JSON list of C-alpha atoms and ligand atoms in Angstrom, two decimals:
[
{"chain": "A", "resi": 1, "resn": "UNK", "atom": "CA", "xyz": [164.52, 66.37, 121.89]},
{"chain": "A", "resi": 2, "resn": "UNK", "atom": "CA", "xyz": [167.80, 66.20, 119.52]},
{"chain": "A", "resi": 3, "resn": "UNK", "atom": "CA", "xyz": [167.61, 70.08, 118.89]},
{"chain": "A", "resi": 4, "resn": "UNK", "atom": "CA", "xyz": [168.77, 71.51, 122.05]},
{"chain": "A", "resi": 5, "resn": "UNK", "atom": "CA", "xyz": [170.40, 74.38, 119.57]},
{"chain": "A", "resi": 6, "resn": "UNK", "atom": "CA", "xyz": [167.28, 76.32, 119.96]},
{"chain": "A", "resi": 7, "resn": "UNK", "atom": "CA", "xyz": [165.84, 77.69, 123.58]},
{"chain": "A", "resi": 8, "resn": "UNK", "atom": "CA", "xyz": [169.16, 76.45, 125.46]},
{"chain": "A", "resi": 9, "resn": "UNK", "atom": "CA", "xyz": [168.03, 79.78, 127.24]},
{"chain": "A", "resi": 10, "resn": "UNK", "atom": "CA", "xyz": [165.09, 80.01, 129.56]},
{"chain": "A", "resi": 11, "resn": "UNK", "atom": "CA", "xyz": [164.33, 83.23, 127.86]},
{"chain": "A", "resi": 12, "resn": "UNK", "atom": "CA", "xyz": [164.67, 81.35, 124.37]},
{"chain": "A", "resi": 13, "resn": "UNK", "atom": "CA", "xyz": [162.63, 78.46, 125.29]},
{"chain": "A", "resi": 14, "resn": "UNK", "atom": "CA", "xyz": [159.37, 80.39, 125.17]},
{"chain": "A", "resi": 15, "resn": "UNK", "atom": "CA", "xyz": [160.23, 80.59, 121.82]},
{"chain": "A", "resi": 16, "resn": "UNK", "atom": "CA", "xyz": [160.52, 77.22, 120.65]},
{"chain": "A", "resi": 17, "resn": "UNK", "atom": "CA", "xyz": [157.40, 76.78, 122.99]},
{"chain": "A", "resi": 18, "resn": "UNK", "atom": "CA", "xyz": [155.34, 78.48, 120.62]},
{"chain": "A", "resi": 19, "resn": "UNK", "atom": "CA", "xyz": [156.29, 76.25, 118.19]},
{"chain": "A", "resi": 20, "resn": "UNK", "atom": "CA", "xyz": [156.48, 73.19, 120.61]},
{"chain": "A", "resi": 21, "resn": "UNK", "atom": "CA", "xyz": [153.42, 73.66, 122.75]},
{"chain": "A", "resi": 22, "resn": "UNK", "atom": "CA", "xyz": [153.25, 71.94, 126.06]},
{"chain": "A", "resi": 23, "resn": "UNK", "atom": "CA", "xyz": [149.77, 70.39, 125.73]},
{"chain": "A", "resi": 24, "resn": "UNK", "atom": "CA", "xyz": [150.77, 69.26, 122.51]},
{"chain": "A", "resi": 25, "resn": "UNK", "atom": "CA", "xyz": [150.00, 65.41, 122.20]},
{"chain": "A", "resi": 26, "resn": "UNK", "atom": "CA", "xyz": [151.36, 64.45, 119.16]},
{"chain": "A", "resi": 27, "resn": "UNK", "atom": "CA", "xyz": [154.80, 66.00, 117.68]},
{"chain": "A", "resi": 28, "resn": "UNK", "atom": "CA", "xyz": [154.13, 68.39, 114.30]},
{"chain": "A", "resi": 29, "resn": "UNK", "atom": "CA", "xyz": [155.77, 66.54, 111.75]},
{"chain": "A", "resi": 30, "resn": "UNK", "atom": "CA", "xyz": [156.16, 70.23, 110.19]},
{"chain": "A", "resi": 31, "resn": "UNK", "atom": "CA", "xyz": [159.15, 70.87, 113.25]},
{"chain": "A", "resi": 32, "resn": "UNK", "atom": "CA", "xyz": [161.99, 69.24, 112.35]},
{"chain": "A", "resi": 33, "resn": "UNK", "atom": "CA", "xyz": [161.79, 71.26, 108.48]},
{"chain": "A", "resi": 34, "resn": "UNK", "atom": "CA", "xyz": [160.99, 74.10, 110.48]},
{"chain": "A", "resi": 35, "resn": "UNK", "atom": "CA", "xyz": [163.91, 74.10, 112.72]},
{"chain": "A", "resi": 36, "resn": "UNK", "atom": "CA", "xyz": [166.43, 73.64, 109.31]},
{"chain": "A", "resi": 37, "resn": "UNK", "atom": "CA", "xyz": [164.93, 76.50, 107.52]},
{"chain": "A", "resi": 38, "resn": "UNK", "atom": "CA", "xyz": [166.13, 78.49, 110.79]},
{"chain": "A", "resi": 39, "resn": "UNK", "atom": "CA", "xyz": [169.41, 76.72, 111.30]},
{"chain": "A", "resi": 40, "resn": "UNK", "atom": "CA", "xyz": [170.29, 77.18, 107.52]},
{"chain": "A", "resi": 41, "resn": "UNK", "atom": "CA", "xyz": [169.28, 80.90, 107.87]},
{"chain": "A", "resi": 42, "resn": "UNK", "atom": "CA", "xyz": [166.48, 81.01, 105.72]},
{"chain": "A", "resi": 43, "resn": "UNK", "atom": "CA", "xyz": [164.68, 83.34, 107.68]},
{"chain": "A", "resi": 44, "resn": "UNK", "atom": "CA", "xyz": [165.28, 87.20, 107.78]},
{"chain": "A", "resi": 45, "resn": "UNK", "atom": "CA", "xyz": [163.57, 88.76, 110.37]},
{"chain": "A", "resi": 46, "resn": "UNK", "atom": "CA", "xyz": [163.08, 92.55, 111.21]},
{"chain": "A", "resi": 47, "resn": "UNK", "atom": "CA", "xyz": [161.83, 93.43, 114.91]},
{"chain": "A", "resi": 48, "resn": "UNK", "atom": "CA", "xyz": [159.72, 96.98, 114.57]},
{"chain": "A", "resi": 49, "resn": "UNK", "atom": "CA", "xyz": [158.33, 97.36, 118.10]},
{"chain": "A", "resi": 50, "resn": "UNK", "atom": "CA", "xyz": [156.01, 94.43, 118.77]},
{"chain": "A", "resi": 51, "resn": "UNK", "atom": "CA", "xyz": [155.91, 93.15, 115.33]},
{"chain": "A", "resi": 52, "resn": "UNK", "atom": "CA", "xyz": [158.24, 90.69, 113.75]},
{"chain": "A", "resi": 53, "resn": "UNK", "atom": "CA", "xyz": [158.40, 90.61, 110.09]},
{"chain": "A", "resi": 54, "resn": "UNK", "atom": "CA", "xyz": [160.16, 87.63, 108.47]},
{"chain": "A", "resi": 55, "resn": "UNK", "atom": "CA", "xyz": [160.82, 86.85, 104.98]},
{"chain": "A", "resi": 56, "resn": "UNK", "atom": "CA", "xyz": [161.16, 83.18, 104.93]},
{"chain": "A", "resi": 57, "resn": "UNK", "atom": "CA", "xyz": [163.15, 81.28, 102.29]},
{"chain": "A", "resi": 58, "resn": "UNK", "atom": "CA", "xyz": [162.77, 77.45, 100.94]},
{"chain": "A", "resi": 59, "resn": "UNK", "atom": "CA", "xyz": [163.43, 75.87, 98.22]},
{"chain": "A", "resi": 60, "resn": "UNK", "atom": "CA", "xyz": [162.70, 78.60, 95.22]},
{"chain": "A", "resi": 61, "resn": "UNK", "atom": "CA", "xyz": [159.94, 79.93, 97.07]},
{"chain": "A", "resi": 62, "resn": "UNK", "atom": "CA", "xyz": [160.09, 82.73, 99.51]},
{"chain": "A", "resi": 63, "resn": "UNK", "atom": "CA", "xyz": [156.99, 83.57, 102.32]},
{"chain": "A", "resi": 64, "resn": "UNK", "atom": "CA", "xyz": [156.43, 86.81, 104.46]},
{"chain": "A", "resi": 65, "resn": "UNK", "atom": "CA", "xyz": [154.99, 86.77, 107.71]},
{"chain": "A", "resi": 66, "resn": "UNK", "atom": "CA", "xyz": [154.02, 88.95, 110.49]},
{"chain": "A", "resi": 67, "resn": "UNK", "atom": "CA", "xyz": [153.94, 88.56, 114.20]},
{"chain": "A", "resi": 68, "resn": "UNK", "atom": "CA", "xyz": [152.47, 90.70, 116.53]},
{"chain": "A", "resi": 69, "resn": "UNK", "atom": "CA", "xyz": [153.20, 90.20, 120.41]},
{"chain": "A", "resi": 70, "resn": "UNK", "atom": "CA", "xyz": [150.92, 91.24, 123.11]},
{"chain": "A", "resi": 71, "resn": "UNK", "atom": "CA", "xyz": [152.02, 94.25, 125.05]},
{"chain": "A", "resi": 72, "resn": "UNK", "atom": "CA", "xyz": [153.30, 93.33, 128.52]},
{"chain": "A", "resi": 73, "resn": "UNK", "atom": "CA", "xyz": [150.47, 93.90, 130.78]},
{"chain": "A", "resi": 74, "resn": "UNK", "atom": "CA", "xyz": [151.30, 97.27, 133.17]},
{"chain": "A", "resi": 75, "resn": "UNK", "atom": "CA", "xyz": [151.11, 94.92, 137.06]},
{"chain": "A", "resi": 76, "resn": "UNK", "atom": "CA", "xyz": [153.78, 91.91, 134.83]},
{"chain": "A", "resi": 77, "resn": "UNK", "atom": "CA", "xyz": [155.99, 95.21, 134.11]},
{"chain": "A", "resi": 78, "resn": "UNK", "atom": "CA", "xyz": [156.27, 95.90, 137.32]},
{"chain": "A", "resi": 79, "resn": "UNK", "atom": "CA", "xyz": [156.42, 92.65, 138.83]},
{"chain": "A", "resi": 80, "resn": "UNK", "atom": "CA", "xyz": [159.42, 92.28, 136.67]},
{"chain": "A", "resi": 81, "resn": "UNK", "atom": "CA", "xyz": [161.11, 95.31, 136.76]},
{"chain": "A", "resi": 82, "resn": "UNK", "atom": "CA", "xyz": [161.42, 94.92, 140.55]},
{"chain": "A", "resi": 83, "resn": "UNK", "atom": "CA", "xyz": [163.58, 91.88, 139.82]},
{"chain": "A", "resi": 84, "resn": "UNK", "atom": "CA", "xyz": [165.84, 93.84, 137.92]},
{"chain": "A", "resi": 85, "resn": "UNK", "atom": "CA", "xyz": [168.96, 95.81, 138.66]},
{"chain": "A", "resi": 86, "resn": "UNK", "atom": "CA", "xyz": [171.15, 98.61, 137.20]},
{"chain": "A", "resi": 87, "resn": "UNK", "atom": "CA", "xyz": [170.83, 100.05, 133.23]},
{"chain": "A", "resi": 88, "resn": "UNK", "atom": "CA", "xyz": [171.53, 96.99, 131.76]},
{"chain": "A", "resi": 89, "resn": "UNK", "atom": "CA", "xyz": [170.66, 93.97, 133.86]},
{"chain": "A", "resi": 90, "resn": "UNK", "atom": "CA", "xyz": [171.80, 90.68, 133.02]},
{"chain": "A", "resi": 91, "resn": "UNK", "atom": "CA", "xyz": [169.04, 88.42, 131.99]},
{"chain": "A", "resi": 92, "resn": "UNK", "atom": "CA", "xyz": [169.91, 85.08, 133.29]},
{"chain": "A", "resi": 93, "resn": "UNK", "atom": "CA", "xyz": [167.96, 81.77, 133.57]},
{"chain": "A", "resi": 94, "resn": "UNK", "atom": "CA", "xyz": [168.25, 82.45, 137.53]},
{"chain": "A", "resi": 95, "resn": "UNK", "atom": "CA", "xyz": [165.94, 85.67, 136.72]},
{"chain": "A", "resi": 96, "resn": "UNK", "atom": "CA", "xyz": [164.04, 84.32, 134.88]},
{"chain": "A", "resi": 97, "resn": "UNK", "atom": "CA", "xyz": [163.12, 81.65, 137.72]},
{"chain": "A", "resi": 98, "resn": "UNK", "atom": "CA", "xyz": [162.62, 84.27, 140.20]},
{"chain": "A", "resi": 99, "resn": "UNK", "atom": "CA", "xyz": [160.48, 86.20, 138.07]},
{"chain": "A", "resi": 100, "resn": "UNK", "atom": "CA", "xyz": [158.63, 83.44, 137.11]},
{"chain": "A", "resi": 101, "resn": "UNK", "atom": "CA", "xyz": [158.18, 82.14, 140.95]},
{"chain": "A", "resi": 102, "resn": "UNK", "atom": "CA", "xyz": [156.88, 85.59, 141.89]},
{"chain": "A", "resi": 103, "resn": "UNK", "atom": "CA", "xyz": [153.88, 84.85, 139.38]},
{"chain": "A", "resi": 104, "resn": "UNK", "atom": "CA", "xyz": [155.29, 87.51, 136.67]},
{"chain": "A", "resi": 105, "resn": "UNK", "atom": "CA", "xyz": [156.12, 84.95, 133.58]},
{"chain": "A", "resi": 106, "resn": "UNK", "atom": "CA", "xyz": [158.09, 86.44, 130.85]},
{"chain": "A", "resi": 107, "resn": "UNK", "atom": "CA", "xyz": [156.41, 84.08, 127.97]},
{"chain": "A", "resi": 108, "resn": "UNK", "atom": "CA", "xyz": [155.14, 86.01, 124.76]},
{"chain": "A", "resi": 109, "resn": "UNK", "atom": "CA", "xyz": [151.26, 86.06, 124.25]},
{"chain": "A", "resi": 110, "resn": "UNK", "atom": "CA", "xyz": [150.84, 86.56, 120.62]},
{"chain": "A", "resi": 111, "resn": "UNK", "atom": "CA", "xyz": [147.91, 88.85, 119.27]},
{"chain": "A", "resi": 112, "resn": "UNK", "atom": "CA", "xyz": [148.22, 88.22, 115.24]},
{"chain": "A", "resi": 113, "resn": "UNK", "atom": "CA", "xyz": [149.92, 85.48, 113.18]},
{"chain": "A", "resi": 114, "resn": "UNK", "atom": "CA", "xyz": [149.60, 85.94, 109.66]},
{"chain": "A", "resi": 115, "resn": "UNK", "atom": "CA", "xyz": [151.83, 84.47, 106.53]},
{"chain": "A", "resi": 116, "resn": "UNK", "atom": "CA", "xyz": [151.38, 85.10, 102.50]},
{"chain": "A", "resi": 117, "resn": "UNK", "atom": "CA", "xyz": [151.71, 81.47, 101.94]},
{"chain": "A", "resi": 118, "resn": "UNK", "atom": "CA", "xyz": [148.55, 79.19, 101.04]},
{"chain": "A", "resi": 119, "resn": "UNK", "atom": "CA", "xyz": [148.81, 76.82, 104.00]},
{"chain": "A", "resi": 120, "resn": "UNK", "atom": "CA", "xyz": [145.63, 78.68, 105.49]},
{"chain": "A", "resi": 121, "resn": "UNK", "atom": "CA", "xyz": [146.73, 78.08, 108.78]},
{"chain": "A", "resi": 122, "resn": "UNK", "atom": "CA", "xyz": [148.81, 79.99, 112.07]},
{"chain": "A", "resi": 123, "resn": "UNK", "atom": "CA", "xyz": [150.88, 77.01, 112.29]},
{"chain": "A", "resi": 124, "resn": "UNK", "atom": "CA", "xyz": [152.77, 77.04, 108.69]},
{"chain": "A", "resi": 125, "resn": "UNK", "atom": "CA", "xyz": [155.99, 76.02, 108.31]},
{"chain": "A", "resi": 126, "resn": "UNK", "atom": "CA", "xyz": [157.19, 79.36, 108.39]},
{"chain": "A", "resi": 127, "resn": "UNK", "atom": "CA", "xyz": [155.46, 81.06, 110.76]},
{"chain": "A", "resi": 128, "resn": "UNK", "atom": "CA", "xyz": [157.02, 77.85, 112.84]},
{"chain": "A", "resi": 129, "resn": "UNK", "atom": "CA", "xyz": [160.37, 78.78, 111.41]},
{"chain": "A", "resi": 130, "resn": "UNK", "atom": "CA", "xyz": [160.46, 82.04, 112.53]},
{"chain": "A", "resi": 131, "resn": "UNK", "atom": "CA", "xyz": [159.86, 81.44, 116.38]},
{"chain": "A", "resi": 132, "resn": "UNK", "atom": "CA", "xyz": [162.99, 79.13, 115.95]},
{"chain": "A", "resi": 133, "resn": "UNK", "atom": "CA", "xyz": [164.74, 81.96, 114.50]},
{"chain": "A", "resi": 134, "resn": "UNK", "atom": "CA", "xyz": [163.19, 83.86, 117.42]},
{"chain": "A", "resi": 135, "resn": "UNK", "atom": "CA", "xyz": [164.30, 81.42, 119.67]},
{"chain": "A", "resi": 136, "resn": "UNK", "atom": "CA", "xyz": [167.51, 82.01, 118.14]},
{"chain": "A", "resi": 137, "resn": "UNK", "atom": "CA", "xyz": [168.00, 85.73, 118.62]},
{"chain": "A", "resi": 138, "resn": "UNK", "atom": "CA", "xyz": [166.49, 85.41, 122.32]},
{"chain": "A", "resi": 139, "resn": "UNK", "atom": "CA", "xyz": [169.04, 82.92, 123.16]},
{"chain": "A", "resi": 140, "resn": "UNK", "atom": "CA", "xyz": [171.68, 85.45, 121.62]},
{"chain": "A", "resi": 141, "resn": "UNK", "atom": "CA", "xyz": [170.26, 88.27, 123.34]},
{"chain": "A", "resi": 142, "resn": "UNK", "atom": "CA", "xyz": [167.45, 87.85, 126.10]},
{"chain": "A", "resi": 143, "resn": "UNK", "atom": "CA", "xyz": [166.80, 91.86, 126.18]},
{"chain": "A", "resi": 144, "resn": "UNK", "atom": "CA", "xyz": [164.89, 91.14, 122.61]},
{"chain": "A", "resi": 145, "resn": "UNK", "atom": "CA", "xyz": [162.17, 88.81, 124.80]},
{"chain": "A", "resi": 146, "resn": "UNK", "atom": "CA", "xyz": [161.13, 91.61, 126.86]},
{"chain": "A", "resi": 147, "resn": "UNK", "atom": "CA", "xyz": [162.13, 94.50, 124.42]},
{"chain": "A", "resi": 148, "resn": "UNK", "atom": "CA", "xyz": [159.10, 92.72, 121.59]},
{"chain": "A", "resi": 149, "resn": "UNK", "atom": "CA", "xyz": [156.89, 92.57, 124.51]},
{"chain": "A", "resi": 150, "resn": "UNK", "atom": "CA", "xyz": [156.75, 96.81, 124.80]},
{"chain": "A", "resi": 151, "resn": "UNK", "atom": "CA", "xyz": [158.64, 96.27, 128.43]},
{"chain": "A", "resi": 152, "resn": "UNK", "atom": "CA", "xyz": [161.38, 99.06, 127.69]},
{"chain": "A", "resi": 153, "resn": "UNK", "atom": "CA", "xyz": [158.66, 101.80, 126.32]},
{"chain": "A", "resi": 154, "resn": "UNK", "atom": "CA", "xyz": [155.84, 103.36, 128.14]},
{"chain": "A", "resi": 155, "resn": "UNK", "atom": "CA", "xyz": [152.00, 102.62, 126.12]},
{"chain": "A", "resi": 156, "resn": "UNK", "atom": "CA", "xyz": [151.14, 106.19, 125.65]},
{"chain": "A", "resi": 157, "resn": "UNK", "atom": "CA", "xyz": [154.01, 107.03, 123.92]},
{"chain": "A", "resi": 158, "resn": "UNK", "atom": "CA", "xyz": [156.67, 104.48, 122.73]},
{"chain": "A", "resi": 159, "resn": "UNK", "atom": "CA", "xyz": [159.42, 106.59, 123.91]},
{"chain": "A", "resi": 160, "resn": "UNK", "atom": "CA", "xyz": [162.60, 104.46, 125.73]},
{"chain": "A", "resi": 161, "resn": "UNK", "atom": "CA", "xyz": [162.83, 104.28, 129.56]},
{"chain": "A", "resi": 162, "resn": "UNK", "atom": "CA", "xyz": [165.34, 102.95, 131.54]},
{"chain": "A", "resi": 163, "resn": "UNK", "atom": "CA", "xyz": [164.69, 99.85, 134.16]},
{"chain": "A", "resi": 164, "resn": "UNK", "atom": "CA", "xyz": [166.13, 102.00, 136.81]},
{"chain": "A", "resi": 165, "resn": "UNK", "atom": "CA", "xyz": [162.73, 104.05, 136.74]},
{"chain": "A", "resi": 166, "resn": "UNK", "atom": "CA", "xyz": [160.64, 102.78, 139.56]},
{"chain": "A", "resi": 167, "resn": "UNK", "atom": "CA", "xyz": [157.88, 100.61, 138.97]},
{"chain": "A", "resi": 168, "resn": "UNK", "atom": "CA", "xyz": [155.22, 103.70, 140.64]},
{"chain": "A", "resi": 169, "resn": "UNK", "atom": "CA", "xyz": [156.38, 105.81, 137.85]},
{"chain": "A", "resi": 170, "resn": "UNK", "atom": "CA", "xyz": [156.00, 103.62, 135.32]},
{"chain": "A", "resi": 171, "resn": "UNK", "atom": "CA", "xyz": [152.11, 103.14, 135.68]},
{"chain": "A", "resi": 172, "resn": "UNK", "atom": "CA", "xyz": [151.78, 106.86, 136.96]},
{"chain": "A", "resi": 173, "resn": "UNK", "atom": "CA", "xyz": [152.88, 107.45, 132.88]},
{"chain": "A", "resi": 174, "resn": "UNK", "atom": "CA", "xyz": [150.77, 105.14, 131.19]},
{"chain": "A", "resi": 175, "resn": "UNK", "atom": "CA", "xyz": [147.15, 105.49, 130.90]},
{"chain": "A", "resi": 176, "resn": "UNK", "atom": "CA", "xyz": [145.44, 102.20, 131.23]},
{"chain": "A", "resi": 177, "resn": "UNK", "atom": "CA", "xyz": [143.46, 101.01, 128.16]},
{"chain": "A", "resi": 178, "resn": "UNK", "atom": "CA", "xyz": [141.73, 97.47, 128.61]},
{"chain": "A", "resi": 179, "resn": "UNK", "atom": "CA", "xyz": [141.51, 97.76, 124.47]},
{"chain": "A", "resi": 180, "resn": "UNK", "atom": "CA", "xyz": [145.34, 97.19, 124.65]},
{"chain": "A", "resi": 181, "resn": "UNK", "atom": "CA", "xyz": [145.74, 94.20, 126.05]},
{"chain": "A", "resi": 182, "resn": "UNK", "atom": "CA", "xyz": [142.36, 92.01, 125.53]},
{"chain": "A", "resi": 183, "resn": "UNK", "atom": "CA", "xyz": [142.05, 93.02, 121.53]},
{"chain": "A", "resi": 184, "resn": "UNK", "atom": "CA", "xyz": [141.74, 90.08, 119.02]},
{"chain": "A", "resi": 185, "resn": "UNK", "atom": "CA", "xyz": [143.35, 89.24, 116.09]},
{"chain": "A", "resi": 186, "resn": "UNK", "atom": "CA", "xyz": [143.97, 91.94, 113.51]},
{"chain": "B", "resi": 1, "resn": "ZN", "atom": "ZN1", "xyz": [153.40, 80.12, 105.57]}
]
């Protein structure tokens, strides 16, 4: 891989593995433009909640594209909120081991990919742009991984918690709607 500028972080690399899919057999030859549209910042991206909105920039031509993430599930927000300590708890690759070990993996499940461009597929150059970018911003900051996933608010209300809350309250606030977290596509 000659672009270890994106994902150096574990937190980062789920990023890049949306673009860069494990199972994948055979390398998108779409990639390597993807990755310089990111590194040359041609992507703008605004985070509102779970959805990433990106205006995407080549050539003379500009895209826009929307994200949505899955919200964490409640048992993965506890599972990981165990692992964490104080207000602001360093996010570290060694975390994000542990966590993963204890069965509570911190990898994005998307719910909606969607770009204006006339590619007519989830896999466009820019939609594969922006999880670079995302990969990116994650590396920068691995608070935005879990942050896009829903983990710092509470479902029934969006309002901001603290990680110091205990996991009991957490699901004690949250009323459990199966509609949440097993919807399709919008
Ligand atoms: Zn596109």
């Amino acid at each position: 891989m000659p672009d270890n500028d994106f994902g150096y972080t574990r937190w980062g690399k789920d990023w890049v593995r949306l673009a860069e899919p494990l199972g994948q057999t055979r390398p998108d030859p779409q990639l390597p433009r993807a990755r310089r549209i990111a590194r040359d910042g041609g992507v703008q991206i605004t985070i509102d909640g779970r959805l990433v909105r990106a205006a995407i920039n080549r050539g003379r031509t500009t895209a826009v594209a929307t994200i949505e993430v899955a919200p964490m599930s409640l048992e993965r927000k506890a599972g990981i909120a165990r692992r964490l300590s104080g207000a602001r708890p360093v996010l570290t690759d060694e975390l994000y081991r542990a966590i993963t070990d204890a069965g509570h993996s911190p990898a994005p499940a998307l719910t909606g990919v969607d770009c204006s461009c006339t590619a007519g597929t989830s896999r466009c150059v820019h939609v594969l742009a922006v999880y670079y970018e995302m990969a990116q911003r994650v590396d920068d900051d691995p608070r935005i991984a879990l942050d896009i996933q829903g983990f710092f608010r509470t479902a029934s209300d969006g309002a901001d918690i603290s990680t110091a809350v205990t996991p009991q309250r957490w699901i004690a606030l949250n009323t459990l709607d199966p509609a949440d977290y097993f919807s399709a596509s919008k």
